[in-house]
Amino acid sequence: MSNAATPTDQTGAGTVSASGNIASYIDHTLLKPEASEAEILKVCAEAAEYHFKSVCVNPLWVKTVKTALKRSGVLTCSVIGFPLGATPSDVKAFEARGAVLDGADEIDMVINIAAARAGDKGALVDDIAAVAEAVHTGGAILKVIIETALLSDDQKVLACQASVEAGADFVKTSTGFNGGGATAEDIALMRRTVGPDLGVKASGGVRSLADAQAMIAAGATRIGASSGIAIVKGEQGSSSY
């Protein structure tokens, strides 16, 4: 079960020629482990002011974000198995279920990266499907982080295929914690693999309006960034995510 698809949500590649509607693509992100409540609330206020698509935080902060964003129209997003993906699937599913119960509208999970590198599609499907069931039962949507910097092109394709088979709503490039980041080439590859009906999220190193526009032109329908304000202002962000 997923949210209704819109041109800037999760189906097909959107287009954007100026900063006017770029905010609707952005998951305004704060995933640093040392983030304070005051910093989380600041991000929420920014998201409400600029009309970003969501605020993406660690599970600890989901209740805080949900409350802060009430009546703002901004979604609450959380990450699962983050940033390594190296926890058992049932633990990821439990974590996801808890985040959705706390109010998360969207879940970004990290795959079993070792399985992707080993070419084990069955293990990938099982891992993603376990989380997808937990997320969709709660009425939320699932984005699958494949961690492109650690995979070959063939492994990226395999991870995307497994995400489709397992019932994910999006595929996503990166955590931003393991080097590398989103590239237009990876976005194009992911879009070709998943087809027009899944979302593709570019995250990691998207710091300017030009970066975001390049990702959207390549097929991205969502942008994960902590430089969202710089992006909508046409400035250059400095954050690593």
JSON list of C-alpha atoms in Angstrom, two decimals:
[
{"chain": "A", "resi": 1, "resn": "MET", "atom": "CA", "xyz": [0.00, 0.00, 0.00]},
{"chain": "A", "resi": 2, "resn": "SER", "atom": "CA", "xyz": [1.49, 3.34, -0.96]},
{"chain": "A", "resi": 3, "resn": "ASN", "atom": "CA", "xyz": [0.53, 6.97, -1.04]},
{"chain": "A", "resi": 4, "resn": "ALA", "atom": "CA", "xyz": [-1.19, 8.25, -4.15]},
{"chain": "A", "resi": 5, "resn": "ALA", "atom": "CA", "xyz": [1.39, 8.86, -6.83]},
{"chain": "A", "resi": 6, "resn": "THR", "atom": "CA", "xyz": [2.02, 12.37, -8.10]},
{"chain": "A", "resi": 7, "resn": "PRO", "atom": "CA", "xyz": [4.48, 13.74, -10.66]},
{"chain": "A", "resi": 8, "resn": "THR", "atom": "CA", "xyz": [6.86, 14.69, -7.87]},
{"chain": "A", "resi": 9, "resn": "ASP", "atom": "CA", "xyz": [6.20, 11.71, -5.66]},
{"chain": "A", "resi": 10, "resn": "GLN", "atom": "CA", "xyz": [6.91, 8.23, -6.86]},
{"chain": "A", "resi": 11, "resn": "THR", "atom": "CA", "xyz": [5.98, 7.47, -10.44]},
{"chain": "A", "resi": 12, "resn": "GLY", "atom": "CA", "xyz": [7.98, 8.41, -13.49]},
{"chain": "A", "resi": 13, "resn": "ALA", "atom": "CA", "xyz": [10.58, 11.15, -13.78]},
{"chain": "A", "resi": 14, "resn": "GLY", "atom": "CA", "xyz": [9.47, 14.65, -12.96]},
{"chain": "A", "resi": 15, "resn": "THR", "atom": "CA", "xyz": [10.78, 17.83, -14.52]},
{"chain": "A", "resi": 16, "resn": "VAL", "atom": "CA", "xyz": [11.69, 21.06, -12.82]},
{"chain": "A", "resi": 17, "resn": "SER", "atom": "CA", "xyz": [13.05, 24.16, -14.51]},
{"chain": "A", "resi": 18, "resn": "ALA", "atom": "CA", "xyz": [13.38, 26.48, -11.52]},
{"chain": "A", "resi": 19, "resn": "SER", "atom": "CA", "xyz": [13.47, 26.39, -7.76]},
{"chain": "A", "resi": 20, "resn": "GLY", "atom": "CA", "xyz": [9.76, 27.15, -7.42]},
{"chain": "A", "resi": 21, "resn": "ASN", "atom": "CA", "xyz": [8.56, 23.55, -7.03]},
{"chain": "A", "resi": 22, "resn": "ILE", "atom": "CA", "xyz": [11.81, 21.80, -6.14]},
{"chain": "A", "resi": 23, "resn": "ALA", "atom": "CA", "xyz": [10.87, 21.80, -2.43]},
{"chain": "A", "resi": 24, "resn": "SER", "atom": "CA", "xyz": [8.16, 19.22, -3.10]},
{"chain": "A", "resi": 25, "resn": "TYR", "atom": "CA", "xyz": [10.87, 16.73, -4.11]},
{"chain": "A", "resi": 26, "resn": "ILE", "atom": "CA", "xyz": [12.98, 17.12, -0.98]},
{"chain": "A", "resi": 27, "resn": "ASP", "atom": "CA", "xyz": [13.18, 14.92, 2.10]},
{"chain": "A", "resi": 28, "resn": "HIS", "atom": "CA", "xyz": [14.74, 17.42, 4.54]},
{"chain": "A", "resi": 29, "resn": "THR", "atom": "CA", "xyz": [17.19, 15.23, 6.39]},
{"chain": "A", "resi": 30, "resn": "LEU", "atom": "CA", "xyz": [18.96, 15.14, 9.75]},
{"chain": "A", "resi": 31, "resn": "LEU", "atom": "CA", "xyz": [20.45, 11.74, 10.50]},
{"chain": "A", "resi": 32, "resn": "LYS", "atom": "CA", "xyz": [23.53, 12.64, 12.53]},
{"chain": "A", "resi": 33, "resn": "PRO", "atom": "CA", "xyz": [23.62, 10.46, 15.65]},
{"chain": "A", "resi": 34, "resn": "GLU", "atom": "CA", "xyz": [24.48, 13.47, 17.82]},
{"chain": "A", "resi": 35, "resn": "ALA", "atom": "CA", "xyz": [21.50, 15.55, 16.65]},
{"chain": "A", "resi": 36, "resn": "SER", "atom": "CA", "xyz": [19.73, 17.27, 19.55]},
{"chain": "A", "resi": 37, "resn": "GLU", "atom": "CA", "xyz": [16.02, 17.81, 20.04]},
{"chain": "A", "resi": 38, "resn": "ALA", "atom": "CA", "xyz": [16.51, 21.51, 19.33]},
{"chain": "A", "resi": 39, "resn": "GLU", "atom": "CA", "xyz": [18.18, 20.67, 16.01]},
{"chain": "A", "resi": 40, "resn": "ILE", "atom": "CA", "xyz": [15.39, 18.26, 15.10]},
{"chain": "A", "resi": 41, "resn": "LEU", "atom": "CA", "xyz": [12.74, 20.88, 15.83]},
{"chain": "A", "resi": 42, "resn": "LYS", "atom": "CA", "xyz": [14.67, 23.44, 13.76]},
{"chain": "A", "resi": 43, "resn": "VAL", "atom": "CA", "xyz": [14.63, 21.08, 10.78]},
{"chain": "A", "resi": 44, "resn": "CYS", "atom": "CA", "xyz": [10.88, 20.58, 11.23]},
{"chain": "A", "resi": 45, "resn": "ALA", "atom": "CA", "xyz": [10.29, 24.33, 11.29]},
{"chain": "A", "resi": 46, "resn": "GLU", "atom": "CA", "xyz": [12.36, 24.72, 8.13]},
{"chain": "A", "resi": 47, "resn": "ALA", "atom": "CA", "xyz": [10.44, 21.96, 6.40]},
{"chain": "A", "resi": 48, "resn": "ALA", "atom": "CA", "xyz": [7.12, 23.56, 7.26]},
{"chain": "A", "resi": 49, "resn": "GLU", "atom": "CA", "xyz": [8.34, 26.97, 6.09]},
{"chain": "A", "resi": 50, "resn": "TYR", "atom": "CA", "xyz": [9.70, 25.76, 2.75]},
{"chain": "A", "resi": 51, "resn": "HIS", "atom": "CA", "xyz": [7.04, 23.07, 2.16]},
{"chain": "A", "resi": 52, "resn": "PHE", "atom": "CA", "xyz": [9.46, 20.17, 1.80]},
{"chain": "A", "resi": 53, "resn": "LYS", "atom": "CA", "xyz": [8.02, 16.73, 1.10]},
{"chain": "A", "resi": 54, "resn": "SER", "atom": "CA", "xyz": [9.15, 15.18, 4.39]},
{"chain": "A", "resi": 55, "resn": "VAL", "atom": "CA", "xyz": [11.52, 15.36, 7.32]},
{"chain": "A", "resi": 56, "resn": "CYS", "atom": "CA", "xyz": [13.75, 12.29, 7.55]},
{"chain": "A", "resi": 57, "resn": "VAL", "atom": "CA", "xyz": [15.19, 11.36, 10.97]},
{"chain": "A", "resi": 58, "resn": "ASN", "atom": "CA", "xyz": [16.37, 8.41, 13.01]},
{"chain": "A", "resi": 59, "resn": "PRO", "atom": "CA", "xyz": [13.60, 6.38, 14.71]},
{"chain": "A", "resi": 60, "resn": "LEU", "atom": "CA", "xyz": [14.30, 7.99, 18.09]},
{"chain": "A", "resi": 61, "resn": "TRP", "atom": "CA", "xyz": [12.83, 11.26, 16.81]},
{"chain": "A", "resi": 62, "resn": "VAL", "atom": "CA", "xyz": [9.73, 10.07, 14.94]},
{"chain": "A", "resi": 63, "resn": "LYS", "atom": "CA", "xyz": [7.23, 11.03, 17.65]},
{"chain": "A", "resi": 64, "resn": "THR", "atom": "CA", "xyz": [8.86, 14.44, 18.06]},
{"chain": "A", "resi": 65, "resn": "VAL", "atom": "CA", "xyz": [8.78, 15.10, 14.33]},
{"chain": "A", "resi": 66, "resn": "LYS", "atom": "CA", "xyz": [5.21, 13.87, 13.90]},
{"chain": "A", "resi": 67, "resn": "THR", "atom": "CA", "xyz": [4.03, 16.24, 16.60]},
{"chain": "A", "resi": 68, "resn": "ALA", "atom": "CA", "xyz": [6.05, 19.18, 15.29]},
{"chain": "A", "resi": 69, "resn": "LEU", "atom": "CA", "xyz": [4.77, 18.70, 11.73]},
{"chain": "A", "resi": 70, "resn": "LYS", "atom": "CA", "xyz": [1.11, 18.37, 12.69]},
{"chain": "A", "resi": 71, "resn": "ARG", "atom": "CA", "xyz": [-1.11, 20.22, 10.19]},
{"chain": "A", "resi": 72, "resn": "SER", "atom": "CA", "xyz": [1.94, 21.33, 8.17]},
{"chain": "A", "resi": 73, "resn": "GLY", "atom": "CA", "xyz": [1.37, 18.95, 5.25]},
{"chain": "A", "resi": 74, "resn": "VAL", "atom": "CA", "xyz": [4.96, 17.71, 5.61]},
{"chain": "A", "resi": 75, "resn": "LEU", "atom": "CA", "xyz": [5.41, 13.94, 5.96]},
{"chain": "A", "resi": 76, "resn": "THR", "atom": "CA", "xyz": [7.42, 12.15, 8.65]},
{"chain": "A", "resi": 77, "resn": "CYS", "atom": "CA", "xyz": [10.12, 9.77, 7.36]},
{"chain": "A", "resi": 78, "resn": "SER", "atom": "CA", "xyz": [12.44, 7.48, 9.28]},
{"chain": "A", "resi": 79, "resn": "VAL", "atom": "CA", "xyz": [15.34, 5.15, 8.51]},
{"chain": "A", "resi": 80, "resn": "ILE", "atom": "CA", "xyz": [15.59, 1.44, 9.35]},
{"chain": "A", "resi": 81, "resn": "GLY", "atom": "CA", "xyz": [18.66, -0.82, 9.60]},
{"chain": "A", "resi": 82, "resn": "PHE", "atom": "CA", "xyz": [20.60, 2.39, 9.24]},
{"chain": "A", "resi": 83, "resn": "PRO", "atom": "CA", "xyz": [23.29, 2.95, 8.09]},
{"chain": "A", "resi": 84, "resn": "LEU", "atom": "CA", "xyz": [24.76, -0.54, 7.61]},
{"chain": "A", "resi": 85, "resn": "GLY", "atom": "CA", "xyz": [21.79, -2.76, 6.77]},
{"chain": "A", "resi": 86, "resn": "ALA", "atom": "CA", "xyz": [23.56, -5.58, 8.58]},
{"chain": "A", "resi": 87, "resn": "THR", "atom": "CA", "xyz": [20.82, -6.57, 11.00]},
{"chain": "A", "resi": 88, "resn": "PRO", "atom": "CA", "xyz": [18.46, -9.56, 10.61]},
{"chain": "A", "resi": 89, "resn": "SER", "atom": "CA", "xyz": [15.35, -8.98, 8.55]},
{"chain": "A", "resi": 90, "resn": "ASP", "atom": "CA", "xyz": [12.99, -9.66, 11.44]},
{"chain": "A", "resi": 91, "resn": "VAL", "atom": "CA", "xyz": [14.78, -7.00, 13.49]},
{"chain": "A", "resi": 92, "resn": "LYS", "atom": "CA", "xyz": [14.42, -4.51, 10.62]},
{"chain": "A", "resi": 93, "resn": "ALA", "atom": "CA", "xyz": [10.73, -5.37, 10.35]},
{"chain": "A", "resi": 94, "resn": "PHE", "atom": "CA", "xyz": [10.26, -4.88, 14.11]},
{"chain": "A", "resi": 95, "resn": "GLU", "atom": "CA", "xyz": [12.07, -1.54, 13.96]},
{"chain": "A", "resi": 96, "resn": "ALA", "atom": "CA", "xyz": [9.99, -0.44, 10.98]},
{"chain": "A", "resi": 97, "resn": "ARG", "atom": "CA", "xyz": [6.73, -1.46, 12.62]},
{"chain": "A", "resi": 98, "resn": "GLY", "atom": "CA", "xyz": [7.62, 0.61, 15.69]},
{"chain": "A", "resi": 99, "resn": "ALA", "atom": "CA", "xyz": [8.50, 3.66, 13.61]},
{"chain": "A", "resi": 100, "resn": "VAL", "atom": "CA", "xyz": [5.21, 3.48, 11.74]},
{"chain": "A", "resi": 101, "resn": "LEU", "atom": "CA", "xyz": [3.30, 3.11, 14.99]},
{"chain": "A", "resi": 102, "resn": "ASP", "atom": "CA", "xyz": [5.12, 6.20, 16.26]},
{"chain": "A", "resi": 103, "resn": "GLY", "atom": "CA", "xyz": [3.85, 8.12, 13.25]},
{"chain": "A", "resi": 104, "resn": "ALA", "atom": "CA", "xyz": [6.23, 7.59, 10.33]},
{"chain": "A", "resi": 105, "resn": "ASP", "atom": "CA", "xyz": [4.54, 8.01, 6.95]},
{"chain": "A", "resi": 106, "resn": "GLU", "atom": "CA", "xyz": [7.59, 6.74, 5.08]},
{"chain": "A", "resi": 107, "resn": "ILE", "atom": "CA", "xyz": [10.38, 4.30, 5.86]},
{"chain": "A", "resi": 108, "resn": "ASP", "atom": "CA", "xyz": [13.83, 4.24, 4.23]},
{"chain": "A", "resi": 109, "resn": "MET", "atom": "CA", "xyz": [15.48, 0.86, 4.86]},
{"chain": "A", "resi": 110, "resn": "VAL", "atom": "CA", "xyz": [19.02, -0.27, 4.13]},
{"chain": "A", "resi": 111, "resn": "ILE", "atom": "CA", "xyz": [19.29, -3.58, 2.29]},
{"chain": "A", "resi": 112, "resn": "ASN", "atom": "CA", "xyz": [21.46, -6.56, 3.15]},
{"chain": "A", "resi": 113, "resn": "ILE", "atom": "CA", "xyz": [24.44, -5.18, 1.25]},
{"chain": "A", "resi": 114, "resn": "ALA", "atom": "CA", "xyz": [26.43, -8.40, 1.62]},
{"chain": "A", "resi": 115, "resn": "ALA", "atom": "CA", "xyz": [23.65, -10.31, -0.14]},
{"chain": "A", "resi": 116, "resn": "ALA", "atom": "CA", "xyz": [23.67, -7.81, -3.01]},
{"chain": "A", "resi": 117, "resn": "ARG", "atom": "CA", "xyz": [27.42, -8.12, -3.42]},
{"chain": "A", "resi": 118, "resn": "ALA", "atom": "CA", "xyz": [27.11, -11.92, -3.34]},
{"chain": "A", "resi": 119, "resn": "GLY", "atom": "CA", "xyz": [24.42, -11.87, -6.04]},
{"chain": "A", "resi": 120, "resn": "ASP", "atom": "CA", "xyz": [21.88, -13.48, -3.69]},
{"chain": "A", "resi": 121, "resn": "LYS", "atom": "CA", "xyz": [18.62, -12.09, -5.02]},
{"chain": "A", "resi": 122, "resn": "GLY", "atom": "CA", "xyz": [16.49, -14.42, -2.88]},
{"chain": "A", "resi": 123, "resn": "ALA", "atom": "CA", "xyz": [18.03, -13.10, 0.33]},
{"chain": "A", "resi": 124, "resn": "LEU", "atom": "CA", "xyz": [17.48, -9.54, -0.86]},
{"chain": "A", "resi": 125, "resn": "VAL", "atom": "CA", "xyz": [13.83, -10.17, -1.69]},
{"chain": "A", "resi": 126, "resn": "ASP", "atom": "CA", "xyz": [13.24, -11.80, 1.69]},
{"chain": "A", "resi": 127, "resn": "ASP", "atom": "CA", "xyz": [14.93, -8.92, 3.52]},
{"chain": "A", "resi": 128, "resn": "ILE", "atom": "CA", "xyz": [12.97, -6.21, 1.73]},
{"chain": "A", "resi": 129, "resn": "ALA", "atom": "CA", "xyz": [9.66, -8.09, 1.76]},
{"chain": "A", "resi": 130, "resn": "ALA", "atom": "CA", "xyz": [9.77, -8.53, 5.54]},
{"chain": "A", "resi": 131, "resn": "VAL", "atom": "CA", "xyz": [10.04, -4.78, 6.00]},
{"chain": "A", "resi": 132, "resn": "ALA", "atom": "CA", "xyz": [7.56, -4.00, 3.22]},
{"chain": "A", "resi": 133, "resn": "GLU", "atom": "CA", "xyz": [4.90, -6.09, 4.94]},
{"chain": "A", "resi": 134, "resn": "ALA", "atom": "CA", "xyz": [5.42, -4.29, 8.25]},
{"chain": "A", "resi": 135, "resn": "VAL", "atom": "CA", "xyz": [5.43, -0.87, 6.61]},
{"chain": "A", "resi": 136, "resn": "HIS", "atom": "CA", "xyz": [2.46, -1.38, 4.30]},
{"chain": "A", "resi": 137, "resn": "THR", "atom": "CA", "xyz": [0.36, -2.94, 7.05]},
{"chain": "A", "resi": 138, "resn": "GLY", "atom": "CA", "xyz": [0.70, 0.36, 8.88]},
{"chain": "A", "resi": 139, "resn": "GLY", "atom": "CA", "xyz": [-0.27, 2.38, 5.80]},
{"chain": "A", "resi": 140, "resn": "ALA", "atom": "CA", "xyz": [3.20, 3.80, 5.15]},
{"chain": "A", "resi": 141, "resn": "ILE", "atom": "CA", "xyz": [5.46, 3.54, 2.10]},
{"chain": "A", "resi": 142, "resn": "LEU", "atom": "CA", "xyz": [8.85, 1.89, 1.77]},
{"chain": "A", "resi": 143, "resn": "LYS", "atom": "CA", "xyz": [12.01, 3.26, 0.17]},
{"chain": "A", "resi": 144, "resn": "VAL", "atom": "CA", "xyz": [14.90, 0.81, -0.25]},
{"chain": "A", "resi": 145, "resn": "ILE", "atom": "CA", "xyz": [18.45, 2.14, 0.12]},
{"chain": "A", "resi": 146, "resn": "ILE", "atom": "CA", "xyz": [20.75, 0.03, -2.06]},
{"chain": "A", "resi": 147, "resn": "GLU", "atom": "CA", "xyz": [24.00, 1.88, -1.16]},
{"chain": "A", "resi": 148, "resn": "THR", "atom": "CA", "xyz": [25.26, 2.37, -4.70]},
{"chain": "A", "resi": 149, "resn": "ALA", "atom": "CA", "xyz": [28.82, 3.29, -3.67]},
{"chain": "A", "resi": 150, "resn": "LEU", "atom": "CA", "xyz": [29.39, -0.28, -2.49]},
{"chain": "A", "resi": 151, "resn": "LEU", "atom": "CA", "xyz": [27.89, -2.07, -5.51]},
{"chain": "A", "resi": 152, "resn": "SER", "atom": "CA", "xyz": [28.81, -2.73, -9.12]},
{"chain": "A", "resi": 153, "resn": "ASP", "atom": "CA", "xyz": [26.30, -1.83, -11.82]},
{"chain": "A", "resi": 154, "resn": "ASP", "atom": "CA", "xyz": [25.17, -5.47, -12.03]},
{"chain": "A", "resi": 155, "resn": "GLN", "atom": "CA", "xyz": [24.67, -5.54, -8.26]},
{"chain": "A", "resi": 156, "resn": "LYS", "atom": "CA", "xyz": [22.71, -2.26, -8.38]},
{"chain": "A", "resi": 157, "resn": "VAL", "atom": "CA", "xyz": [20.42, -3.77, -11.00]},
{"chain": "A", "resi": 158, "resn": "LEU", "atom": "CA", "xyz": [19.95, -6.90, -8.87]},
{"chain": "A", "resi": 159, "resn": "ALA", "atom": "CA", "xyz": [19.07, -4.83, -5.81]},
{"chain": "A", "resi": 160, "resn": "CYS", "atom": "CA", "xyz": [16.56, -2.79, -7.79]},
{"chain": "A", "resi": 161, "resn": "GLN", "atom": "CA", "xyz": [14.99, -5.92, -9.26]},
{"chain": "A", "resi": 162, "resn": "ALA", "atom": "CA", "xyz": [14.70, -7.42, -5.78]},
{"chain": "A", "resi": 163, "resn": "SER", "atom": "CA", "xyz": [13.05, -4.22, -4.54]},
{"chain": "A", "resi": 164, "resn": "VAL", "atom": "CA", "xyz": [10.42, -4.42, -7.27]},
{"chain": "A", "resi": 165, "resn": "GLU", "atom": "CA", "xyz": [9.78, -8.10, -6.59]},
{"chain": "A", "resi": 166, "resn": "ALA", "atom": "CA", "xyz": [9.50, -7.51, -2.84]},
{"chain": "A", "resi": 167, "resn": "GLY", "atom": "CA", "xyz": [6.90, -4.77, -3.22]},
{"chain": "A", "resi": 168, "resn": "ALA", "atom": "CA", "xyz": [8.88, -1.64, -2.40]},
{"chain": "A", "resi": 169, "resn": "ASP", "atom": "CA", "xyz": [7.59, 1.79, -3.38]},
{"chain": "A", "resi": 170, "resn": "PHE", "atom": "CA", "xyz": [10.97, 3.45, -4.03]},
{"chain": "A", "resi": 171, "resn": "VAL", "atom": "CA", "xyz": [14.60, 2.62, -4.56]},
{"chain": "A", "resi": 172, "resn": "LYS", "atom": "CA", "xyz": [17.17, 5.02, -3.12]},
{"chain": "A", "resi": 173, "resn": "THR", "atom": "CA", "xyz": [20.85, 5.51, -3.84]},
{"chain": "A", "resi": 174, "resn": "SER", "atom": "CA", "xyz": [22.68, 6.03, -0.60]},
{"chain": "A", "resi": 175, "resn": "THR", "atom": "CA", "xyz": [22.77, 6.45, 3.16]},
{"chain": "A", "resi": 176, "resn": "GLY", "atom": "CA", "xyz": [25.39, 9.17, 2.89]},
{"chain": "A", "resi": 177, "resn": "PHE", "atom": "CA", "xyz": [27.41, 7.37, 5.55]},
{"chain": "A", "resi": 178, "resn": "ASN", "atom": "CA", "xyz": [29.43, 4.92, 3.43]},
{"chain": "A", "resi": 179, "resn": "GLY", "atom": "CA", "xyz": [31.16, 7.15, 0.91]},
{"chain": "A", "resi": 180, "resn": "GLY", "atom": "CA", "xyz": [30.05, 8.10, -2.54]},
{"chain": "A", "resi": 181, "resn": "GLY", "atom": "CA", "xyz": [26.57, 9.45, -3.13]},
{"chain": "A", "resi": 182, "resn": "ALA", "atom": "CA", "xyz": [23.99, 9.96, -5.82]},
{"chain": "A", "resi": 183, "resn": "THR", "atom": "CA", "xyz": [25.07, 10.29, -9.45]},
{"chain": "A", "resi": 184, "resn": "ALA", "atom": "CA", "xyz": [22.93, 10.96, -12.49]},
{"chain": "A", "resi": 185, "resn": "GLU", "atom": "CA", "xyz": [24.30, 7.76, -14.04]},
{"chain": "A", "resi": 186, "resn": "ASP", "atom": "CA", "xyz": [23.12, 5.66, -11.10]},
{"chain": "A", "resi": 187, "resn": "ILE", "atom": "CA", "xyz": [19.72, 7.35, -11.09]},
{"chain": "A", "resi": 188, "resn": "ALA", "atom": "CA", "xyz": [19.30, 6.61, -14.80]},
{"chain": "A", "resi": 189, "resn": "LEU", "atom": "CA", "xyz": [20.32, 2.99, -14.27]},
{"chain": "A", "resi": 190, "resn": "MET", "atom": "CA", "xyz": [17.89, 2.60, -11.38]},
{"chain": "A", "resi": 191, "resn": "ARG", "atom": "CA", "xyz": [15.07, 4.21, -13.34]},
{"chain": "A", "resi": 192, "resn": "ARG", "atom": "CA", "xyz": [15.65, 1.91, -16.32]},
{"chain": "A", "resi": 193, "resn": "THR", "atom": "CA", "xyz": [15.62, -1.09, -14.00]},
{"chain": "A", "resi": 194, "resn": "VAL", "atom": "CA", "xyz": [12.51, -0.33, -11.96]},
{"chain": "A", "resi": 195, "resn": "GLY", "atom": "CA", "xyz": [10.48, 1.17, -14.80]},
{"chain": "A", "resi": 196, "resn": "PRO", "atom": "CA", "xyz": [8.02, 4.06, -14.54]},
{"chain": "A", "resi": 197, "resn": "ASP", "atom": "CA", "xyz": [5.93, 2.91, -11.59]},
{"chain": "A", "resi": 198, "resn": "LEU", "atom": "CA", "xyz": [8.41, 3.01, -8.68]},
{"chain": "A", "resi": 199, "resn": "GLY", "atom": "CA", "xyz": [9.93, 6.10, -7.15]},
{"chain": "A", "resi": 200, "resn": "VAL", "atom": "CA", "xyz": [13.67, 6.72, -7.37]},
{"chain": "A", "resi": 201, "resn": "LYS", "atom": "CA", "xyz": [15.29, 8.76, -4.60]},
{"chain": "A", "resi": 202, "resn": "ALA", "atom": "CA", "xyz": [18.65, 10.47, -5.04]},
{"chain": "A", "resi": 203, "resn": "SER", "atom": "CA", "xyz": [20.50, 10.97, -1.78]},
{"chain": "A", "resi": 204, "resn": "GLY", "atom": "CA", "xyz": [24.06, 11.70, -0.82]},
{"chain": "A", "resi": 205, "resn": "GLY", "atom": "CA", "xyz": [25.89, 14.75, -2.10]},
{"chain": "A", "resi": 206, "resn": "VAL", "atom": "CA", "xyz": [22.93, 16.62, -3.60]},
{"chain": "A", "resi": 207, "resn": "ARG", "atom": "CA", "xyz": [23.83, 20.14, -2.45]},
{"chain": "A", "resi": 208, "resn": "SER", "atom": "CA", "xyz": [22.61, 22.58, -5.12]},
{"chain": "A", "resi": 209, "resn": "LEU", "atom": "CA", "xyz": [19.67, 23.31, -7.37]},
{"chain": "A", "resi": 210, "resn": "ALA", "atom": "CA", "xyz": [21.75, 22.19, -10.34]},
{"chain": "A", "resi": 211, "resn": "ASP", "atom": "CA", "xyz": [22.52, 18.89, -8.59]},
{"chain": "A", "resi": 212, "resn": "ALA", "atom": "CA", "xyz": [18.84, 18.33, -7.86]},
{"chain": "A", "resi": 213, "resn": "GLN", "atom": "CA", "xyz": [17.76, 19.23, -11.40]},
{"chain": "A", "resi": 214, "resn": "ALA", "atom": "CA", "xyz": [20.32, 16.80, -12.84]},
{"chain": "A", "resi": 215, "resn": "MET", "atom": "CA", "xyz": [18.96, 14.00, -10.66]},
{"chain": "A", "resi": 216, "resn": "ILE", "atom": "CA", "xyz": [15.36, 14.74, -11.63]},
{"chain": "A", "resi": 217, "resn": "ALA", "atom": "CA", "xyz": [16.28, 14.87, -15.30]},
{"chain": "A", "resi": 218, "resn": "ALA", "atom": "CA", "xyz": [17.90, 11.43, -14.92]},
{"chain": "A", "resi": 219, "resn": "GLY", "atom": "CA", "xyz": [14.73, 9.96, -13.39]},
{"chain": "A", "resi": 220, "resn": "ALA", "atom": "CA", "xyz": [14.63, 10.84, -9.69]},
{"chain": "A", "resi": 221, "resn": "THR", "atom": "CA", "xyz": [11.26, 11.60, -8.14]},
{"chain": "A", "resi": 222, "resn": "ARG", "atom": "CA", "xyz": [12.59, 12.39, -4.68]},
{"chain": "A", "resi": 223, "resn": "ILE", "atom": "CA", "xyz": [15.72, 14.09, -3.32]},
{"chain": "A", "resi": 224, "resn": "GLY", "atom": "CA", "xyz": [17.20, 13.31, 0.09]},
{"chain": "A", "resi": 225, "resn": "ALA", "atom": "CA", "xyz": [19.29, 16.22, 1.34]},
{"chain": "A", "resi": 226, "resn": "SER", "atom": "CA", "xyz": [20.32, 18.18, 4.39]},
{"chain": "A", "resi": 227, "resn": "SER", "atom": "CA", "xyz": [21.03, 21.14, 2.08]},
{"chain": "A", "resi": 228, "resn": "GLY", "atom": "CA", "xyz": [17.38, 21.59, 1.16]},
{"chain": "A", "resi": 229, "resn": "ILE", "atom": "CA", "xyz": [17.28, 25.29, 1.98]},
{"chain": "A", "resi": 230, "resn": "ALA", "atom": "CA", "xyz": [20.36, 25.99, -0.11]},
{"chain": "A", "resi": 231, "resn": "ILE", "atom": "CA", "xyz": [18.84, 24.00, -2.97]},
{"chain": "A", "resi": 232, "resn": "VAL", "atom": "CA", "xyz": [15.57, 25.95, -3.04]},
{"chain": "A", "resi": 233, "resn": "LYS", "atom": "CA", "xyz": [17.47, 29.24, -2.74]},
{"chain": "A", "resi": 234, "resn": "GLY", "atom": "CA", "xyz": [19.74, 28.35, -5.64]},
{"chain": "A", "resi": 235, "resn": "GLU", "atom": "CA", "xyz": [22.78, 28.37, -3.37]},
{"chain": "A", "resi": 236, "resn": "GLN", "atom": "CA", "xyz": [25.54, 25.82, -2.74]},
{"chain": "A", "resi": 237, "resn": "GLY", "atom": "CA", "xyz": [25.10, 23.64, 0.32]},
{"chain": "A", "resi": 238, "resn": "SER", "atom": "CA", "xyz": [28.04, 22.35, 2.33]},
{"chain": "A", "resi": 239, "resn": "SER", "atom": "CA", "xyz": [26.60, 19.29, 4.04]},
{"chain": "A", "resi": 240, "resn": "SER", "atom": "CA", "xyz": [27.98, 15.84, 3.20]},
{"chain": "A", "resi": 241, "resn": "TYR", "atom": "CA", "xyz": [24.45, 14.41, 2.90]}
]
